[in-house]
Short mmCIF file of C-alpha atoms and ligand atoms in Angstrom, two decimals:
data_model
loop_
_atom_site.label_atom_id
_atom_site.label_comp_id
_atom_site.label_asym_id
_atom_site.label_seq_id
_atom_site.Cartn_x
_atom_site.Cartn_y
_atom_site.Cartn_z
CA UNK A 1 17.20 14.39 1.82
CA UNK A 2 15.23 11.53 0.66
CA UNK A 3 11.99 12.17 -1.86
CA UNK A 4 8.89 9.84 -1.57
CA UNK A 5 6.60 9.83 -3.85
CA UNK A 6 2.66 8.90 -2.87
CA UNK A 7 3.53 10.40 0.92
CA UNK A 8 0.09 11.53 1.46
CA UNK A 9 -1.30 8.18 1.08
CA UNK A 10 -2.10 5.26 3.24
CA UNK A 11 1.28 3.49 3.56
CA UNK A 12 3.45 6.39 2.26
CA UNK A 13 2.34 8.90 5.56
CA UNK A 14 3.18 6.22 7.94
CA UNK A 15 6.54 5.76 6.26
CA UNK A 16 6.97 9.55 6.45
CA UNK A 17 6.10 9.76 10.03
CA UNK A 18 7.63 7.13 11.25
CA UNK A 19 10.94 7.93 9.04
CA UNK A 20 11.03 11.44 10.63
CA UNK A 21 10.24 10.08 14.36
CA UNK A 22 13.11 7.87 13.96
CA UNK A 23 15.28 11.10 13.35
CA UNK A 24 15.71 10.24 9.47
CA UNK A 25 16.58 13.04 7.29
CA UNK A 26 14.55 15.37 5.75
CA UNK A 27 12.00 14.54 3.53
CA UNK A 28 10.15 15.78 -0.26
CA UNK A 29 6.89 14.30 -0.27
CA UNK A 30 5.39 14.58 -3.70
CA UNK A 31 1.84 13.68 -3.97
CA UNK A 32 -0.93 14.27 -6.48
CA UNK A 33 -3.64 14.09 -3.89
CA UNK A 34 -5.82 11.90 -5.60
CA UNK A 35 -9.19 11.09 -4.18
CA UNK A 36 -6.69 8.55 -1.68
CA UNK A 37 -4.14 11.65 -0.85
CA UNK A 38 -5.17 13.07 2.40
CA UNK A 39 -3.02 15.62 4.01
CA UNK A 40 -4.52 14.92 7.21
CA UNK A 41 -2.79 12.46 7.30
CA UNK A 42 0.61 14.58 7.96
CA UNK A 43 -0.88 16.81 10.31
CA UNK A 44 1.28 15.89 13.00
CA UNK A 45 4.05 17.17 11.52
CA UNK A 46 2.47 20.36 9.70
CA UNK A 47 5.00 22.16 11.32
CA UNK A 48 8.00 20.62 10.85
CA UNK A 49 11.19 21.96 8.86
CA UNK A 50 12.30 18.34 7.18
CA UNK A 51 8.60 18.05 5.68
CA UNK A 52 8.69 19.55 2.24
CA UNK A 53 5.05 18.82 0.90
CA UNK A 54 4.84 18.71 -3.04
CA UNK A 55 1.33 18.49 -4.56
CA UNK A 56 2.48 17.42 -8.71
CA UNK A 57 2.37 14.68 -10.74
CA UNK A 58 4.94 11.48 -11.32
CA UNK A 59 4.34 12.08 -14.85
CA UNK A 60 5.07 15.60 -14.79
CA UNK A 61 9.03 15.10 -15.84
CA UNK A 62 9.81 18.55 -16.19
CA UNK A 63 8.75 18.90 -12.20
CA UNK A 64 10.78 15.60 -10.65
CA UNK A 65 14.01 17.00 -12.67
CA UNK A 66 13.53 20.17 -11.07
CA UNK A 67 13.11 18.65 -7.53
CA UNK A 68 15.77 16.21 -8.21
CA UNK A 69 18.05 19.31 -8.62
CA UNK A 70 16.65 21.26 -5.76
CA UNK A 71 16.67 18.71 -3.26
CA UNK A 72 19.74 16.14 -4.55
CA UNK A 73 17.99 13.12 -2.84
CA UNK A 74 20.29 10.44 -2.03
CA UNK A 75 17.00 8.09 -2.31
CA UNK A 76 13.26 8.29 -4.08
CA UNK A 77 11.12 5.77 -2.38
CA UNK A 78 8.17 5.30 -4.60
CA UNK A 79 4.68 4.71 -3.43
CA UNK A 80 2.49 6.84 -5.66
CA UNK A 81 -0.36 4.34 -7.32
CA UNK A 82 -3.73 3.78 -7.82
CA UNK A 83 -4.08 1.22 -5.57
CA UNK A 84 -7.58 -0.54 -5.03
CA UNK A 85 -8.61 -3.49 -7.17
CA UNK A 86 -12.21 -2.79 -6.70
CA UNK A 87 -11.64 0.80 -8.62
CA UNK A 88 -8.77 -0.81 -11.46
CA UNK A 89 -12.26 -2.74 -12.19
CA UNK A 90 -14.18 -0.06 -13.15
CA UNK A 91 -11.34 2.41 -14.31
CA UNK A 92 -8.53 1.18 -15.42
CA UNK A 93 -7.18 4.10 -17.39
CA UNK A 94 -5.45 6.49 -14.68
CA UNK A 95 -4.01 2.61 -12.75
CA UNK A 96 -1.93 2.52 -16.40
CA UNK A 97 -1.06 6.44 -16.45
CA UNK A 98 -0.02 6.23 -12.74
CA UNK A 99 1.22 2.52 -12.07
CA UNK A 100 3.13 2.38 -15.62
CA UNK A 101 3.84 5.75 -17.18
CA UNK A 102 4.44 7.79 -13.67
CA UNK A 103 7.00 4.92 -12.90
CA UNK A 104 8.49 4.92 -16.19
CA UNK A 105 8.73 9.08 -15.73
CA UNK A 106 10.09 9.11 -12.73
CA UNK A 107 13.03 6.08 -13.77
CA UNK A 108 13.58 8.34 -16.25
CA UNK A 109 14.41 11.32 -13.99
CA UNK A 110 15.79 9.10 -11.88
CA UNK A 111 18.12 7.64 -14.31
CA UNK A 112 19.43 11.45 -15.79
CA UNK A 113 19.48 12.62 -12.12
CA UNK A 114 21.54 9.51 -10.81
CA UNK A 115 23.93 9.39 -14.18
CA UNK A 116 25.14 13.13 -13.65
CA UNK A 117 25.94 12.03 -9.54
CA UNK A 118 29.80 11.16 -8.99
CA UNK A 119 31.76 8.84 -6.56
CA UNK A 120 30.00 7.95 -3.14
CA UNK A 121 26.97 9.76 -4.03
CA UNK A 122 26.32 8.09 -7.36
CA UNK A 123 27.37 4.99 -5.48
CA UNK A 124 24.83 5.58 -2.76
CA UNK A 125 21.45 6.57 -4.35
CA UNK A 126 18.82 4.00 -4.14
CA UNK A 127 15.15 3.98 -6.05
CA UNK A 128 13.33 1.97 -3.77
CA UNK A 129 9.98 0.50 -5.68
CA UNK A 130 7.08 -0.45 -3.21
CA UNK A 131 5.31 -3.24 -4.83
CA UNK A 132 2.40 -5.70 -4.04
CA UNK A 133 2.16 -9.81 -3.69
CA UNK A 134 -0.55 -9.25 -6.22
CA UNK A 135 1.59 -8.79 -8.93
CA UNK A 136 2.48 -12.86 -8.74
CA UNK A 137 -1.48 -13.65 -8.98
CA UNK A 138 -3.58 -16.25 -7.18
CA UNK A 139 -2.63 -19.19 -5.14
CA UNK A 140 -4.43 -22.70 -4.71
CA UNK A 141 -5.40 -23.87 -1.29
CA UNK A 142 -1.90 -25.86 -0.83
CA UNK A 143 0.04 -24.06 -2.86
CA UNK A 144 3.64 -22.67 -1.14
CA UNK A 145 3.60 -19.52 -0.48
CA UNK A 146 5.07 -16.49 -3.39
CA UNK A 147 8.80 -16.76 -3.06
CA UNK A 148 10.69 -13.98 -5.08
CA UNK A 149 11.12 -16.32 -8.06
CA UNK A 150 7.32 -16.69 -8.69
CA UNK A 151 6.55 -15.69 -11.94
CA UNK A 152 4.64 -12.18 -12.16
CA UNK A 153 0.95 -13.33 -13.28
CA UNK A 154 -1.07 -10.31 -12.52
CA UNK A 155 -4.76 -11.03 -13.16
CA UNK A 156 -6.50 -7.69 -12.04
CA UNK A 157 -6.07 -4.14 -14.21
CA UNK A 158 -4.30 -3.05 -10.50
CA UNK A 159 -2.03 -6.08 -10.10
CA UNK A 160 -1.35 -5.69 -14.10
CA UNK A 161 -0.36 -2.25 -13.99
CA UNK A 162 1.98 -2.91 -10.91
CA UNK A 163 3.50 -5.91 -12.37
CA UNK A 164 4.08 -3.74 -15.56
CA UNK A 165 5.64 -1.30 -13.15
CA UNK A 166 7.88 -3.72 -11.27
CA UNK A 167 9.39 -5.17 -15.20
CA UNK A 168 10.31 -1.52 -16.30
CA UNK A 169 12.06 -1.04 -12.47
CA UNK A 170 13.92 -4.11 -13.17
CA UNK A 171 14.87 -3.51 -16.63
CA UNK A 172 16.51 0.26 -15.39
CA UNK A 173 18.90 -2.17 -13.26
CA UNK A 174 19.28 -4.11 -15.93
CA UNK A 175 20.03 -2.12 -18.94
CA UNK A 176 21.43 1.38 -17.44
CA UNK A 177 22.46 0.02 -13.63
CA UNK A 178 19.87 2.31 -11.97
CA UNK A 179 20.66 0.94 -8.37
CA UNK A 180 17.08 0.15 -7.78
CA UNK A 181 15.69 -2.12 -5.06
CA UNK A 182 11.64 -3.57 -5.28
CA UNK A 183 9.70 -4.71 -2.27
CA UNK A 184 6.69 -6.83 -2.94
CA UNK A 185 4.25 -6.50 0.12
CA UNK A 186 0.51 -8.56 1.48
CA UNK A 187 -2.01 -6.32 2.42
CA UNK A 188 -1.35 -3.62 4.76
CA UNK A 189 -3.47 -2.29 7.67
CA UNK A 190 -3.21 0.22 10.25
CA UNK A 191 -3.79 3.88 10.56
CA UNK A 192 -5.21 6.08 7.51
CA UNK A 193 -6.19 3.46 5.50
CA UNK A 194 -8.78 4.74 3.31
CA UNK A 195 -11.93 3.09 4.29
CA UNK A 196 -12.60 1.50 0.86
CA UNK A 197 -10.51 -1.05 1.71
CA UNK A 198 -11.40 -4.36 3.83
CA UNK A 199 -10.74 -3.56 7.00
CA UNK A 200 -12.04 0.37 7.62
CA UNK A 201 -14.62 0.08 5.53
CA UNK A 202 -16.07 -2.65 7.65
CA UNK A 203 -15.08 -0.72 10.58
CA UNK A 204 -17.01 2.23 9.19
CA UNK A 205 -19.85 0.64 8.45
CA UNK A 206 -20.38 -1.51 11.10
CA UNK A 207 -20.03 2.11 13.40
CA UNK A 208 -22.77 3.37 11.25
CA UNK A 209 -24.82 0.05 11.31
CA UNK A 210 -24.52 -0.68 7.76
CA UNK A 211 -24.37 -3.81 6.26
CA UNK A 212 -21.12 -5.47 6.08
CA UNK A 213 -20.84 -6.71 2.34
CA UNK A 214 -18.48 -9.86 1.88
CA UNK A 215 -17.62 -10.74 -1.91
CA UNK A 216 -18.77 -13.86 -2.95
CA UNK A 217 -17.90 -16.94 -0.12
CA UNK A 218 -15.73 -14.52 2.05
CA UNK A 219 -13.11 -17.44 1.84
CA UNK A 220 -10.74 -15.55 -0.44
CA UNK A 221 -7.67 -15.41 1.82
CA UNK A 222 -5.02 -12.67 2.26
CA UNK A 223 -1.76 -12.31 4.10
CA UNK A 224 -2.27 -9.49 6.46
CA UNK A 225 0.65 -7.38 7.70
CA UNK A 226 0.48 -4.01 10.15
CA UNK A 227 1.20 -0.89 8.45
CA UNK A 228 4.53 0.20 10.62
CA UNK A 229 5.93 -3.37 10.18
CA UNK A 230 5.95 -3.02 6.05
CA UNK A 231 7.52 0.48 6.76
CA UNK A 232 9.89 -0.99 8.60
CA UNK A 233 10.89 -3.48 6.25
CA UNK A 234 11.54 -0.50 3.72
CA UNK A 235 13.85 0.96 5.86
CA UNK A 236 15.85 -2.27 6.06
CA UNK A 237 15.99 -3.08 2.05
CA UNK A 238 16.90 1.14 1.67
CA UNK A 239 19.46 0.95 4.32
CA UNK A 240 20.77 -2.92 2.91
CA UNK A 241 19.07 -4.27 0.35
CA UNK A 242 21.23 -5.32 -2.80
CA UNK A 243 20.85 -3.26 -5.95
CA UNK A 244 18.45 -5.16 -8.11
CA UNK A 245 17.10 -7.66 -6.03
CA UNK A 246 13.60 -7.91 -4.77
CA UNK A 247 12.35 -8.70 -1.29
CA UNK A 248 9.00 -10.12 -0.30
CA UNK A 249 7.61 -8.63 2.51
CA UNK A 250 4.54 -10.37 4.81
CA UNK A 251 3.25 -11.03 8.42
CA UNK A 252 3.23 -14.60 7.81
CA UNK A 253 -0.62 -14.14 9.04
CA UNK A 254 -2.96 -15.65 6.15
CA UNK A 255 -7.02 -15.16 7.20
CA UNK A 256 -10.06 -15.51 4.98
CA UNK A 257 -11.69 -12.59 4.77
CA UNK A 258 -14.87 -14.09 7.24
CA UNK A 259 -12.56 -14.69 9.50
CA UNK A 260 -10.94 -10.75 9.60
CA UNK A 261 -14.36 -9.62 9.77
CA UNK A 262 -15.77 -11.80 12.75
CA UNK A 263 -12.82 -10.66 14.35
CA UNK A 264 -13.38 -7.14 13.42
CA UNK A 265 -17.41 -7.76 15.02
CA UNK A 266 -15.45 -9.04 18.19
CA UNK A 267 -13.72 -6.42 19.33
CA UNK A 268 -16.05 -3.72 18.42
CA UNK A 269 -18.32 -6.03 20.26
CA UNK A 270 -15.94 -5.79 23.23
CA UNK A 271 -15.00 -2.00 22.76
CA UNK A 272 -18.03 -0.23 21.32
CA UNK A 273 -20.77 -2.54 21.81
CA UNK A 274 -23.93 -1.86 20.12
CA UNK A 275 -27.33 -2.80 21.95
CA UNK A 276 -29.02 -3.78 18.94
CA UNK A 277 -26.57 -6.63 19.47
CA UNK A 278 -23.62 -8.41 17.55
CA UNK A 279 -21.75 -6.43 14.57
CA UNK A 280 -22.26 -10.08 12.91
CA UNK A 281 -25.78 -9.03 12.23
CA UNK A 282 -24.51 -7.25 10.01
CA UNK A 283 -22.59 -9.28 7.57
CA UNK A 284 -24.50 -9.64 4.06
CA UNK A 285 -23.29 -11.34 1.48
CA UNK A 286 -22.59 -9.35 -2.42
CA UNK A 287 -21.93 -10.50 -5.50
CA UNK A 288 -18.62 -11.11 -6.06
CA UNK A 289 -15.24 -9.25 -7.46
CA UNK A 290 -14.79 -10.32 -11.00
CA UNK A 291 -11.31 -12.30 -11.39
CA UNK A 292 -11.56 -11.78 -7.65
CA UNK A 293 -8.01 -13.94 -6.59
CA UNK A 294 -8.53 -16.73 -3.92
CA UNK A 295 -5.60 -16.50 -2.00
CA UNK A 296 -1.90 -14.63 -1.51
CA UNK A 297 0.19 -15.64 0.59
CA UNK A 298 3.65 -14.84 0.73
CA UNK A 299 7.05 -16.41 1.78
CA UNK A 300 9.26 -13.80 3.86
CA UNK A 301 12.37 -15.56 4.58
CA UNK A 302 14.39 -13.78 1.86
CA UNK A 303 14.52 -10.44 3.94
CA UNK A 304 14.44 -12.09 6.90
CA UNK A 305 17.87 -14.12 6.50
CA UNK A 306 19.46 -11.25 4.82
CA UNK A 307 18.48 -8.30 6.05
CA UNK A 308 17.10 -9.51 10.07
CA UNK A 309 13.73 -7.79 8.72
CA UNK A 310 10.18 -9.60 10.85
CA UNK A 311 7.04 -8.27 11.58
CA UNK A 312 7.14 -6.87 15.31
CA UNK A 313 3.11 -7.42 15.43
CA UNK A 314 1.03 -9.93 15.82
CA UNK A 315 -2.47 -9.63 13.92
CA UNK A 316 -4.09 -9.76 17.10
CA UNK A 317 -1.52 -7.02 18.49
CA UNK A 318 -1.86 -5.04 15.07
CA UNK A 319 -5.39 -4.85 14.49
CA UNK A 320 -6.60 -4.24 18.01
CA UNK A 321 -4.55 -0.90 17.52
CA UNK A 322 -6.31 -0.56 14.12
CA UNK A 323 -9.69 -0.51 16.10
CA UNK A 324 -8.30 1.22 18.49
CA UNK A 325 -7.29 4.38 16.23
CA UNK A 326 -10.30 4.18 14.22
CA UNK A 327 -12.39 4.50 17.25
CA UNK A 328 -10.16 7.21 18.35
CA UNK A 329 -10.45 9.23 15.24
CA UNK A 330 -13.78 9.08 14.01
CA UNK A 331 -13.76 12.48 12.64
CA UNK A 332 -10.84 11.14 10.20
CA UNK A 333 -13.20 9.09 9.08
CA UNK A 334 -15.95 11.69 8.78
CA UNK A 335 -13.78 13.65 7.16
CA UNK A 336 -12.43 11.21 4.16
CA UNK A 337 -16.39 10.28 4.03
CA UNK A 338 -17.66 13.36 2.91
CA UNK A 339 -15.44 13.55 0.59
CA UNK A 340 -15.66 11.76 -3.01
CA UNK A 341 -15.50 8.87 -0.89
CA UNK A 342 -19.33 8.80 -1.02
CA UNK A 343 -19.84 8.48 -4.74
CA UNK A 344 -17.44 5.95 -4.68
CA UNK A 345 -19.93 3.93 -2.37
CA UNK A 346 -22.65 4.20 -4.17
CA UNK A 347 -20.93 3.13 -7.52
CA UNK A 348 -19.00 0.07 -6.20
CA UNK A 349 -22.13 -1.38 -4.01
CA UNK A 350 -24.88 -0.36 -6.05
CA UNK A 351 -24.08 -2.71 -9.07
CA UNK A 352 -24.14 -5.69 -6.51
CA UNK A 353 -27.32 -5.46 -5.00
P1 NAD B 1 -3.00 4.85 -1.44
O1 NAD B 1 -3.95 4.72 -2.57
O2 NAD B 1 -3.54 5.01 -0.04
O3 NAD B 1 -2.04 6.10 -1.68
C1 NAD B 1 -1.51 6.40 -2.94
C2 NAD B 1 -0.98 7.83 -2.91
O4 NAD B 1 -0.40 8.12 -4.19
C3 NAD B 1 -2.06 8.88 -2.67
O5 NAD B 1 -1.64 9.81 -1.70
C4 NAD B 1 -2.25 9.55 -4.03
O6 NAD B 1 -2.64 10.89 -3.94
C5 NAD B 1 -0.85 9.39 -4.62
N1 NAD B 1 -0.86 9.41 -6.10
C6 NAD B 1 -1.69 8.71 -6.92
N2 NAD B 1 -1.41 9.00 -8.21
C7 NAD B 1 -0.37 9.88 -8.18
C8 NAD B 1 0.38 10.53 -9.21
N3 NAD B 1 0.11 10.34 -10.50
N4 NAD B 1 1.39 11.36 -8.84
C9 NAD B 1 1.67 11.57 -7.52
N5 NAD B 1 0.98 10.99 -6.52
C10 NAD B 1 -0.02 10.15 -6.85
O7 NAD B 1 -2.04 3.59 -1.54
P2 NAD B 1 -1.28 2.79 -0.40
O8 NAD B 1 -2.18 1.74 0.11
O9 NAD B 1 -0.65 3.74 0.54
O10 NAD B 1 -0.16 2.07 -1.27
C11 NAD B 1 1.10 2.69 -1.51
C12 NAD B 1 1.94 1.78 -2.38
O11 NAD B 1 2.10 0.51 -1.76
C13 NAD B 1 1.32 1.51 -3.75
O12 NAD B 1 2.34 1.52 -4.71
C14 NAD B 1 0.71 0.13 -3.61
O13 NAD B 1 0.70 -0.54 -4.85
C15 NAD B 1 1.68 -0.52 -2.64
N6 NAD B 1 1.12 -1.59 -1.79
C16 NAD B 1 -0.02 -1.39 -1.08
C17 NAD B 1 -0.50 -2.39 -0.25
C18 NAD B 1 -1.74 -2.21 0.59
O14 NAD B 1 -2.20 -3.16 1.23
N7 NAD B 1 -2.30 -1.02 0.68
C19 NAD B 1 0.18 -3.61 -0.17
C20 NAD B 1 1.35 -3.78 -0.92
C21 NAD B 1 1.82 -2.76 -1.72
P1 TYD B 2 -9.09 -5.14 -0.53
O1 TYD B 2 -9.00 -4.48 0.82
O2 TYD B 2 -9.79 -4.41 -1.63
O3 TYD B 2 -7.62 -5.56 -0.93
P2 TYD B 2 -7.08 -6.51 -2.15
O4 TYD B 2 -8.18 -6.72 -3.12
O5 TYD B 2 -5.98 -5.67 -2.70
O6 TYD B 2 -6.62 -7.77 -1.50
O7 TYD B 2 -9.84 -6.52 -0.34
C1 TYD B 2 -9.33 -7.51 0.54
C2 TYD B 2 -10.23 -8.72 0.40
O8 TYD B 2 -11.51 -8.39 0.93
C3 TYD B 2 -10.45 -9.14 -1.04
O9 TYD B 2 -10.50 -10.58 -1.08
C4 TYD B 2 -11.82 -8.56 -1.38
C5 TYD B 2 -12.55 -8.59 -0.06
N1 TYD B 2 -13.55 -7.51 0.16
C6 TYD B 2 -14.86 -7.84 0.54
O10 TYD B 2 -15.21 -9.02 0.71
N2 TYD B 2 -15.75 -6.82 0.71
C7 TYD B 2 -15.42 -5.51 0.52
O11 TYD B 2 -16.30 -4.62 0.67
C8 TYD B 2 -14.07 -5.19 0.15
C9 TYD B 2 -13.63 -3.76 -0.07
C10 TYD B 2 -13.16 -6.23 -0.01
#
């Protein structure tokens, strides 16, 4: 048995699904289902006997020590976070009870659940911490890349709250010898993704002919890596990572974000063209993210040489499936939008008009 926390989000159902496609054991998924929890997202394998959905709370210790004694995981993989900059900005509060004190909870019950294991199974057990490149702050045009050894120098509430996160995982190797392992990923894309982020939200609203609002100069530049390759790469640092290292994890794919979204025009240009011509004619320029970072980029050789971990995509591979999914399951994306999704919208855009 292996418990993940966060399963029900973005990056945490594809790790799920693909864990259980590639005939991994079974799996406790506990999830809060926040407004980005979505158990649509698992409905492929509703019916399956090694998914054990959980709906609780990371910083509900009495509940992880009794699934820790239920299920005797030999591994928690951790994604459970508020995760979008855009919201840390305006509420910052629940990114420090989530990020900081539901990590620091469930090290705890990690810690009492992994110090009462014996022999191979003490030995064994892994808390694998999925992290962000954000955490090591913003790079200048010719800057190198993040290696490992960059210094954590969060500048948003999210990339705070994460870096805060990733110290207190590193200090339970260091002080008690939790065997813990961190990975420190670019931006993910693929399937799910909750369409506040870049990507589906301009695929959303270029479907419904809305504008498609760039912060500031749209040069800010990300590295971009497919969904199933970061999941991937966890599976490599769980199954031989060192205890209390940490592994960056990218596509070695930086973009501005103009450039994702012209591309993002092109091939709904190609797929689902619009008469009333171009997707471009939709880009509008907002006001700009405060603190908004100008560019991550991250250095991936670490898990490459020791673990033989690479991205199997190509952006161009990767986010032609993205379109191709979203177009594929548009009432996904009706779905998530008629949920809180909306008042979301009108908060985050509204104050840059
Ligand atoms: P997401 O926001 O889509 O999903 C987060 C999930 O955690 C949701 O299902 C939510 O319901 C759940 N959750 C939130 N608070 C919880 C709580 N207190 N208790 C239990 N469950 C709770 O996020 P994501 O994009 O899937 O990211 C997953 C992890 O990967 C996060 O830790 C994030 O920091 C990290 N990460 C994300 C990216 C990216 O590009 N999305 C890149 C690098 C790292
Ligand atoms: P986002 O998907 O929020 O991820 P992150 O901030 O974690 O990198 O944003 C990616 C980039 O896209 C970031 O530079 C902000 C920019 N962006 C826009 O220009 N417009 C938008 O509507 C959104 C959501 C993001």
């Amino acid at each position: 048995m292996i418990l993940v926390t966060g399963g029900a989000g973005f990056i945490g159902a594809n790790f799920v699904l693909d864990w259980l496609a590639a005939g991994g054991e079974p799996v406790v998924n506990l999830d809060k289902l926040t407004y980005a929890g979505n158990l649509e997202n698992l409905a492929s394998i509703a019916d399956d006997g090694r998914h054990v959905f959980v709906r609780g709370d990371i910083c509900d210790r009495a509940l992880l020590d009794r699934l820790l004694a239920e299920h005797k995981p030999r591994a928690i993989i951790h994604f459970a976070a508020e995760s979008h900059v855009d919201r840390s900005i305006h509420a910052p509060a629940e990114f420090m009870r989530t990020n900081v004190e539901g990590t620091f909870t469930l090290l705890e019950a990690a810690r009492a659940f992994w110090g009462a294991l014996e022999g191979e199974a003490k030995q064994n057990f892994r808390f694998l911490h999925v992290s962000t490149d954000e955490v090591y702050g913003s790079l200048a045009p010719d800057d190198a890349p993040f290696t490992e050894q960059h210094p954590h120098q969060p500048n948003s509430p999210y990339s705070a709250s994460k870096a805060a996160s990733d110290h207190l995982v590193r200090a339970w190797h260091h002080t008690y010898g939790l065997p813990v392992v961190t990975t420190n990923c670019s931006n993910n894309y693929g399937a799910f993704q909750f369409p506040e982020k870049l990507i589906p939200l301009m695929l959303a609203n270029a479907l419904a002919g809305k504008p498609l609002p760039i912060y500031g100069d749209g040069l800010n530049v990300r590295d971009w890596l497919y969904v199933t390759d970061h999941c991937a790469a966890i599976r490599a640092v769980l199954a031989r990572g060192t205890p209390g290292e940490t592994y960056n994890v990218g596509g070695w794919n930086e973009m501005t974000n103009l450039e994702i979204v012209h591309l993002l025009c092109d091939l709904l240009d190609e797929l689902r063209p619009d008469a009333a011509g171009s997707y471009r004619r939709l880009i509008t320029y907002v006001k700009d993210r405060p603190g908004h970072d100008r560019r991550y980029a991250i250095d991936a050789r670490k898990i490459e040489r020791e673990l033989g971990w690479r991205p199997a995509e190509t952006f161009a591979t990767g986010i032609r499936k993205t379109v191709a999914w979203t177009l594929e399951n548009q009432a996904w994306v009706r779905h998530v939008q008629s949920g809180e999704y909306r008042q979301w919208v009108t908060k985050n855009y509204a104050e840059r008009t």
